[in-house]
Each structure stands twice: as C-alpha cells, then as structure tokens.
mmCIF file with all atom_site columns, C-alpha atoms in Angstrom:
data_model
loop_
_atom_site.group_PDB
_atom_site.id
_atom_site.type_symbol
_atom_site.label_atom_id
_atom_site.label_alt_id
_atom_site.label_comp_id
_atom_site.label_asym_id
_atom_site.label_entity_id
_atom_site.label_seq_id
_atom_site.pdbx_PDB_ins_code
_atom_site.Cartn_x
_atom_site.Cartn_y
_atom_site.Cartn_z
_atom_site.occupancy
_atom_site.B_iso_or_equiv
_atom_site.pdbx_formal_charge
_atom_site.auth_seq_id
_atom_site.auth_comp_id
_atom_site.auth_asym_id
_atom_site.auth_atom_id
_atom_site.pdbx_PDB_model_num
ATOM 1   C CA . UNK W 1 1   ? 290.014 100.648 -62.024 1.00 0.00 ? 1   UNK W CA 1
ATOM 2   C CA . UNK W 1 2   ? 289.976 99.992  -65.743 1.00 0.00 ? 2   UNK W CA 1
ATOM 3   C CA . UNK W 1 3   ? 292.817 97.962  -67.265 1.00 0.00 ? 3   UNK W CA 1
ATOM 4   C CA . UNK W 1 4   ? 294.981 100.070 -69.575 1.00 0.00 ? 4   UNK W CA 1
ATOM 5   C CA . UNK W 1 5   ? 294.329 100.128 -73.296 1.00 0.00 ? 5   UNK W CA 1
ATOM 6   C CA . UNK W 1 6   ? 294.923 102.579 -76.074 1.00 0.00 ? 6   UNK W CA 1
ATOM 7   C CA . UNK W 1 7   ? 293.287 103.345 -79.363 1.00 0.00 ? 7   UNK W CA 1
ATOM 8   C CA . UNK W 1 8   ? 294.622 105.371 -82.254 1.00 0.00 ? 8   UNK W CA 1
ATOM 9   C CA . UNK W 1 9   ? 293.308 107.043 -85.338 1.00 0.00 ? 9   UNK W CA 1
ATOM 10  C CA . UNK W 1 10  ? 294.775 109.082 -88.144 1.00 0.00 ? 10  UNK W CA 1
ATOM 11  C CA . UNK W 1 11  ? 293.840 112.759 -88.588 1.00 0.00 ? 11  UNK W CA 1
ATOM 12  C CA . UNK W 1 12  ? 295.621 113.536 -91.872 1.00 0.00 ? 12  UNK W CA 1
ATOM 13  C CA . UNK W 1 13  ? 299.312 113.721 -90.873 1.00 0.00 ? 13  UNK W CA 1
ATOM 14  C CA . UNK W 1 14  ? 298.716 113.349 -87.113 1.00 0.00 ? 14  UNK W CA 1
ATOM 15  C CA . UNK W 1 15  ? 298.147 110.139 -85.149 1.00 0.00 ? 15  UNK W CA 1
ATOM 16  C CA . UNK W 1 16  ? 295.777 110.709 -82.223 1.00 0.00 ? 16  UNK W CA 1
ATOM 17  C CA . UNK W 1 17  ? 296.476 108.240 -79.401 1.00 0.00 ? 17  UNK W CA 1
ATOM 18  C CA . UNK W 1 18  ? 293.748 107.908 -76.772 1.00 0.00 ? 18  UNK W CA 1
ATOM 19  C CA . UNK W 1 19  ? 294.773 106.416 -73.428 1.00 0.00 ? 19  UNK W CA 1
ATOM 20  C CA . UNK W 1 20  ? 292.285 104.616 -71.182 1.00 0.00 ? 20  UNK W CA 1
ATOM 21  C CA . UNK W 1 21  ? 292.415 103.174 -67.676 1.00 0.00 ? 21  UNK W CA 1
ATOM 22  C CA . UNK W 1 22  ? 295.446 102.751 -65.446 1.00 0.00 ? 22  UNK W CA 1
ATOM 23  C CA . UNK W 1 23  ? 298.757 103.558 -67.156 1.00 0.00 ? 23  UNK W CA 1
ATOM 24  C CA . UNK W 1 24  ? 301.424 101.567 -65.341 1.00 0.00 ? 24  UNK W CA 1
ATOM 25  C CA . UNK W 1 25  ? 304.329 99.313  -66.321 1.00 0.00 ? 25  UNK W CA 1
ATOM 26  C CA . UNK W 1 26  ? 302.452 96.964  -68.692 1.00 0.00 ? 26  UNK W CA 1
ATOM 27  C CA . UNK W 1 27  ? 300.514 99.835  -70.283 1.00 0.00 ? 27  UNK W CA 1
ATOM 28  C CA . UNK W 1 28  ? 303.714 101.864 -70.523 1.00 0.00 ? 28  UNK W CA 1
ATOM 29  C CA . UNK W 1 29  ? 305.357 99.062  -72.485 1.00 0.00 ? 29  UNK W CA 1
ATOM 30  C CA . UNK W 1 30  ? 302.320 98.869  -74.769 1.00 0.00 ? 30  UNK W CA 1
ATOM 31  C CA . UNK W 1 31  ? 302.574 102.635 -75.355 1.00 0.00 ? 31  UNK W CA 1
ATOM 32  C CA . UNK W 1 32  ? 306.325 102.423 -76.092 1.00 0.00 ? 32  UNK W CA 1
ATOM 33  C CA . UNK W 1 33  ? 305.753 99.558  -78.560 1.00 0.00 ? 33  UNK W CA 1
ATOM 34  C CA . UNK W 1 34  ? 303.014 101.547 -80.302 1.00 0.00 ? 34  UNK W CA 1
ATOM 35  C CA . UNK W 1 35  ? 305.227 104.641 -80.625 1.00 0.00 ? 35  UNK W CA 1
ATOM 36  C CA . UNK W 1 36  ? 308.231 102.638 -81.875 1.00 0.00 ? 36  UNK W CA 1
ATOM 37  C CA . UNK W 1 37  ? 306.099 101.048 -84.604 1.00 0.00 ? 37  UNK W CA 1
ATOM 38  C CA . UNK W 1 38  ? 304.591 104.415 -85.580 1.00 0.00 ? 38  UNK W CA 1
ATOM 39  C CA . UNK W 1 39  ? 308.001 106.114 -85.696 1.00 0.00 ? 39  UNK W CA 1
ATOM 40  C CA . UNK W 1 40  ? 309.396 103.290 -87.837 1.00 0.00 ? 40  UNK W CA 1
ATOM 41  C CA . UNK W 1 41  ? 306.419 103.770 -90.190 1.00 0.00 ? 41  UNK W CA 1
ATOM 42  C CA . UNK W 1 42  ? 307.343 107.451 -90.572 1.00 0.00 ? 42  UNK W CA 1
ATOM 43  C CA . UNK W 1 43  ? 304.793 109.100 -88.273 1.00 0.00 ? 43  UNK W CA 1
ATOM 44  C CA . UNK W 1 44  ? 306.224 112.339 -86.832 1.00 0.00 ? 44  UNK W CA 1
ATOM 45  C CA . UNK W 1 45  ? 303.171 114.118 -85.409 1.00 0.00 ? 45  UNK W CA 1
ATOM 46  C CA . UNK W 1 46  ? 301.205 112.829 -82.441 1.00 0.00 ? 46  UNK W CA 1
ATOM 47  C CA . UNK W 1 47  ? 298.419 113.910 -80.127 1.00 0.00 ? 47  UNK W CA 1
ATOM 48  C CA . UNK W 1 48  ? 298.003 112.161 -76.774 1.00 0.00 ? 48  UNK W CA 1
ATOM 49  C CA . UNK W 1 49  ? 294.425 112.177 -75.489 1.00 0.00 ? 49  UNK W CA 1
ATOM 50  C CA . UNK W 1 50  ? 294.429 111.643 -71.717 1.00 0.00 ? 50  UNK W CA 1
ATOM 51  C CA . UNK W 1 51  ? 290.659 112.068 -71.222 1.00 0.00 ? 51  UNK W CA 1
ATOM 52  C CA . UNK W 1 52  ? 290.185 108.349 -70.533 1.00 0.00 ? 52  UNK W CA 1
ATOM 53  C CA . UNK W 1 53  ? 293.273 107.920 -68.325 1.00 0.00 ? 53  UNK W CA 1
ATOM 54  C CA . UNK W 1 54  ? 292.189 107.166 -64.769 1.00 0.00 ? 54  UNK W CA 1
ATOM 55  C CA . UNK W 1 55  ? 295.579 106.904 -63.081 1.00 0.00 ? 55  UNK W CA 1
ATOM 56  C CA . UNK W 1 56  ? 299.214 107.195 -64.114 1.00 0.00 ? 56  UNK W CA 1
ATOM 57  C CA . UNK W 1 57  ? 301.754 105.414 -61.902 1.00 0.00 ? 57  UNK W CA 1
ATOM 58  C CA . UNK W 1 58  ? 305.483 106.198 -61.675 1.00 0.00 ? 58  UNK W CA 1
ATOM 59  C CA . UNK W 1 59  ? 306.329 103.545 -64.312 1.00 0.00 ? 59  UNK W CA 1
ATOM 60  C CA . UNK W 1 60  ? 303.599 105.105 -66.478 1.00 0.00 ? 60  UNK W CA 1
ATOM 61  C CA . UNK W 1 61  ? 305.219 108.542 -66.141 1.00 0.00 ? 61  UNK W CA 1
ATOM 62  C CA . UNK W 1 62  ? 308.607 106.990 -66.977 1.00 0.00 ? 62  UNK W CA 1
ATOM 63  C CA . UNK W 1 63  ? 307.114 105.391 -70.109 1.00 0.00 ? 63  UNK W CA 1
ATOM 64  C CA . UNK W 1 64  ? 305.627 108.729 -71.196 1.00 0.00 ? 64  UNK W CA 1
ATOM 65  C CA . UNK W 1 65  ? 309.038 110.370 -70.745 1.00 0.00 ? 65  UNK W CA 1
ATOM 66  C CA . UNK W 1 66  ? 310.721 107.559 -72.713 1.00 0.00 ? 66  UNK W CA 1
ATOM 67  C CA . UNK W 1 67  ? 308.208 107.923 -75.545 1.00 0.00 ? 67  UNK W CA 1
ATOM 68  C CA . UNK W 1 68  ? 308.588 111.706 -75.559 1.00 0.00 ? 68  UNK W CA 1
ATOM 69  C CA . UNK W 1 69  ? 312.376 111.618 -75.537 1.00 0.00 ? 69  UNK W CA 1
ATOM 70  C CA . UNK W 1 70  ? 312.570 108.977 -78.253 1.00 0.00 ? 70  UNK W CA 1
ATOM 71  C CA . UNK W 1 71  ? 310.073 110.688 -80.571 1.00 0.00 ? 71  UNK W CA 1
ATOM 72  C CA . UNK W 1 72  ? 311.256 114.269 -80.070 1.00 0.00 ? 72  UNK W CA 1
ATOM 73  C CA . UNK W 1 73  ? 315.022 113.806 -79.690 1.00 0.00 ? 73  UNK W CA 1
ATOM 74  C CA . UNK W 1 74  ? 315.628 110.871 -82.043 1.00 0.00 ? 74  UNK W CA 1
ATOM 75  C CA . UNK W 1 75  ? 312.953 111.516 -84.693 1.00 0.00 ? 75  UNK W CA 1
ATOM 76  C CA . UNK W 1 76  ? 312.354 115.283 -84.454 1.00 0.00 ? 76  UNK W CA 1
ATOM 77  C CA . UNK W 1 77  ? 308.652 114.578 -83.818 1.00 0.00 ? 77  UNK W CA 1
ATOM 78  C CA . UNK W 1 78  ? 305.969 116.951 -82.555 1.00 0.00 ? 78  UNK W CA 1
ATOM 79  C CA . UNK W 1 79  ? 303.732 115.770 -79.726 1.00 0.00 ? 79  UNK W CA 1
ATOM 80  C CA . UNK W 1 80  ? 300.812 117.602 -78.147 1.00 0.00 ? 80  UNK W CA 1
ATOM 81  C CA . UNK W 1 81  ? 298.433 116.398 -75.458 1.00 0.00 ? 81  UNK W CA 1
ATOM 82  C CA . UNK W 1 82  ? 295.113 117.293 -73.895 1.00 0.00 ? 82  UNK W CA 1
ATOM 83  C CA . UNK W 1 83  ? 292.617 115.950 -71.394 1.00 0.00 ? 83  UNK W CA 1
ATOM 84  C CA . UNK W 1 84  ? 294.857 115.719 -68.330 1.00 0.00 ? 84  UNK W CA 1
ATOM 85  C CA . UNK W 1 85  ? 293.237 116.332 -64.979 1.00 0.00 ? 85  UNK W CA 1
ATOM 86  C CA . UNK W 1 86  ? 294.894 118.824 -62.644 1.00 0.00 ? 86  UNK W CA 1
ATOM 87  C CA . UNK W 1 87  ? 296.707 116.183 -60.569 1.00 0.00 ? 87  UNK W CA 1
ATOM 88  C CA . UNK W 1 88  ? 298.237 114.311 -63.502 1.00 0.00 ? 88  UNK W CA 1
ATOM 89  C CA . UNK W 1 89  ? 299.071 117.605 -65.222 1.00 0.00 ? 89  UNK W CA 1
ATOM 90  C CA . UNK W 1 90  ? 301.033 118.670 -62.129 1.00 0.00 ? 90  UNK W CA 1
ATOM 91  C CA . UNK W 1 91  ? 302.817 115.295 -61.904 1.00 0.00 ? 91  UNK W CA 1
ATOM 92  C CA . UNK W 1 92  ? 303.822 115.398 -65.570 1.00 0.00 ? 92  UNK W CA 1
ATOM 93  C CA . UNK W 1 93  ? 304.897 119.029 -65.271 1.00 0.00 ? 93  UNK W CA 1
ATOM 94  C CA . UNK W 1 94  ? 307.217 118.121 -62.362 1.00 0.00 ? 94  UNK W CA 1
ATOM 95  C CA . UNK W 1 95  ? 308.634 115.235 -64.398 1.00 0.00 ? 95  UNK W CA 1
ATOM 96  C CA . UNK W 1 96  ? 309.665 117.557 -67.241 1.00 0.00 ? 96  UNK W CA 1
ATOM 97  C CA . UNK W 1 97  ? 307.196 115.987 -69.683 1.00 0.00 ? 97  UNK W CA 1
ATOM 98  C CA . UNK W 1 98  ? 306.080 119.389 -70.974 1.00 0.00 ? 98  UNK W CA 1
ATOM 99  C CA . UNK W 1 99  ? 309.608 120.207 -72.170 1.00 0.00 ? 99  UNK W CA 1
ATOM 100 C CA . UNK W 1 100 ? 308.914 117.503 -74.783 1.00 0.00 ? 100 UNK W CA 1
ATOM 101 C CA . UNK W 1 101 ? 305.157 117.659 -75.226 1.00 0.00 ? 101 UNK W CA 1
ATOM 102 C CA . UNK W 1 102 ? 302.942 120.712 -75.720 1.00 0.00 ? 102 UNK W CA 1
ATOM 103 C CA . UNK W 1 103 ? 299.842 120.835 -73.553 1.00 0.00 ? 103 UNK W CA 1
ATOM 104 C CA . UNK W 1 104 ? 296.584 122.012 -75.141 1.00 0.00 ? 104 UNK W CA 1
ATOM 105 C CA . UNK W 1 105 ? 293.065 122.746 -73.906 1.00 0.00 ? 105 UNK W CA 1
ATOM 106 C CA . UNK W 1 106 ? 291.300 120.444 -76.354 1.00 0.00 ? 106 UNK W CA 1
ATOM 107 C CA . UNK W 1 107 ? 291.795 118.175 -79.346 1.00 0.00 ? 107 UNK W CA 1
ATOM 108 C CA . UNK W 1 108 ? 291.504 120.947 -81.941 1.00 0.00 ? 108 UNK W CA 1
ATOM 109 C CA . UNK W 1 109 ? 294.241 122.981 -80.208 1.00 0.00 ? 109 UNK W CA 1
ATOM 110 C CA . UNK W 1 110 ? 296.395 119.864 -79.737 1.00 0.00 ? 110 UNK W CA 1
ATOM 111 C CA . UNK W 1 111 ? 296.148 119.019 -83.446 1.00 0.00 ? 111 UNK W CA 1
ATOM 112 C CA . UNK W 1 112 ? 297.206 122.578 -84.314 1.00 0.00 ? 112 UNK W CA 1
ATOM 113 C CA . UNK W 1 113 ? 300.203 122.363 -81.946 1.00 0.00 ? 113 UNK W CA 1
ATOM 114 C CA . UNK W 1 114 ? 301.277 118.999 -83.371 1.00 0.00 ? 114 UNK W CA 1
ATOM 115 C CA . UNK W 1 115 ? 301.275 120.525 -86.848 1.00 0.00 ? 115 UNK W CA 1
ATOM 116 C CA . UNK W 1 116 ? 303.357 123.616 -85.971 1.00 0.00 ? 116 UNK W CA 1
#
C-alpha cells in the first residue's frame, strides 16, 4: 500500500488535486491543510483526481467531507471529481459527498463542471 501524497497543478482558474495511495487520518489532514491554504489564496474551483487513490479509510472520508463542506459552504467553491473506482464511489455516495462535489467521467468533464 502506497503512503498517501497529493500533487496539484493549475489549469487556468481551476486547481487539479491528484490523490495517491492510502487516504487516512494523516493524509486527510494533509488534504485539509492544502485546501485551507488554497481557499485563503482565493482559489474557488477545484478538481479532485482519485485515479491514484488506492484506499480511503473512514477518517479519509471524513476529511473529504470536511474539505467539501468548508469549500462549498464557507467559500461558495465548486468542486468536481473523477477517477473513483466503483467501491469508493459507492462509499462516498453513501456519505453524502456528492451533495457537495460533482462526479465526472474524466478530467475534461470535471474541469467543465468545476467552471459551471
């Protein structure tokens, strides 16, 4: 199992955040710190790329919900995601994550959703 890490890049007005490895408590905190910094810098459009995520634990799901709530409710941000496998998609759907984040088939679609 790969240790969690994330990478980010700018696509015009959208920050694409790629998640890798095992998203758990430590990784969740790293993700929350990254989003807080981005929000403070004025970023309001995000794409989450889950293609490299191997496993998402309960604390990882909680961190994703925290990030989503903070960005969408407090900063009126737009977040889209893609690359979830069927299992993690079902878990995040049950958690209510998709009330905050739009799910897309691929990066191009996710970028379009983030810009709506």
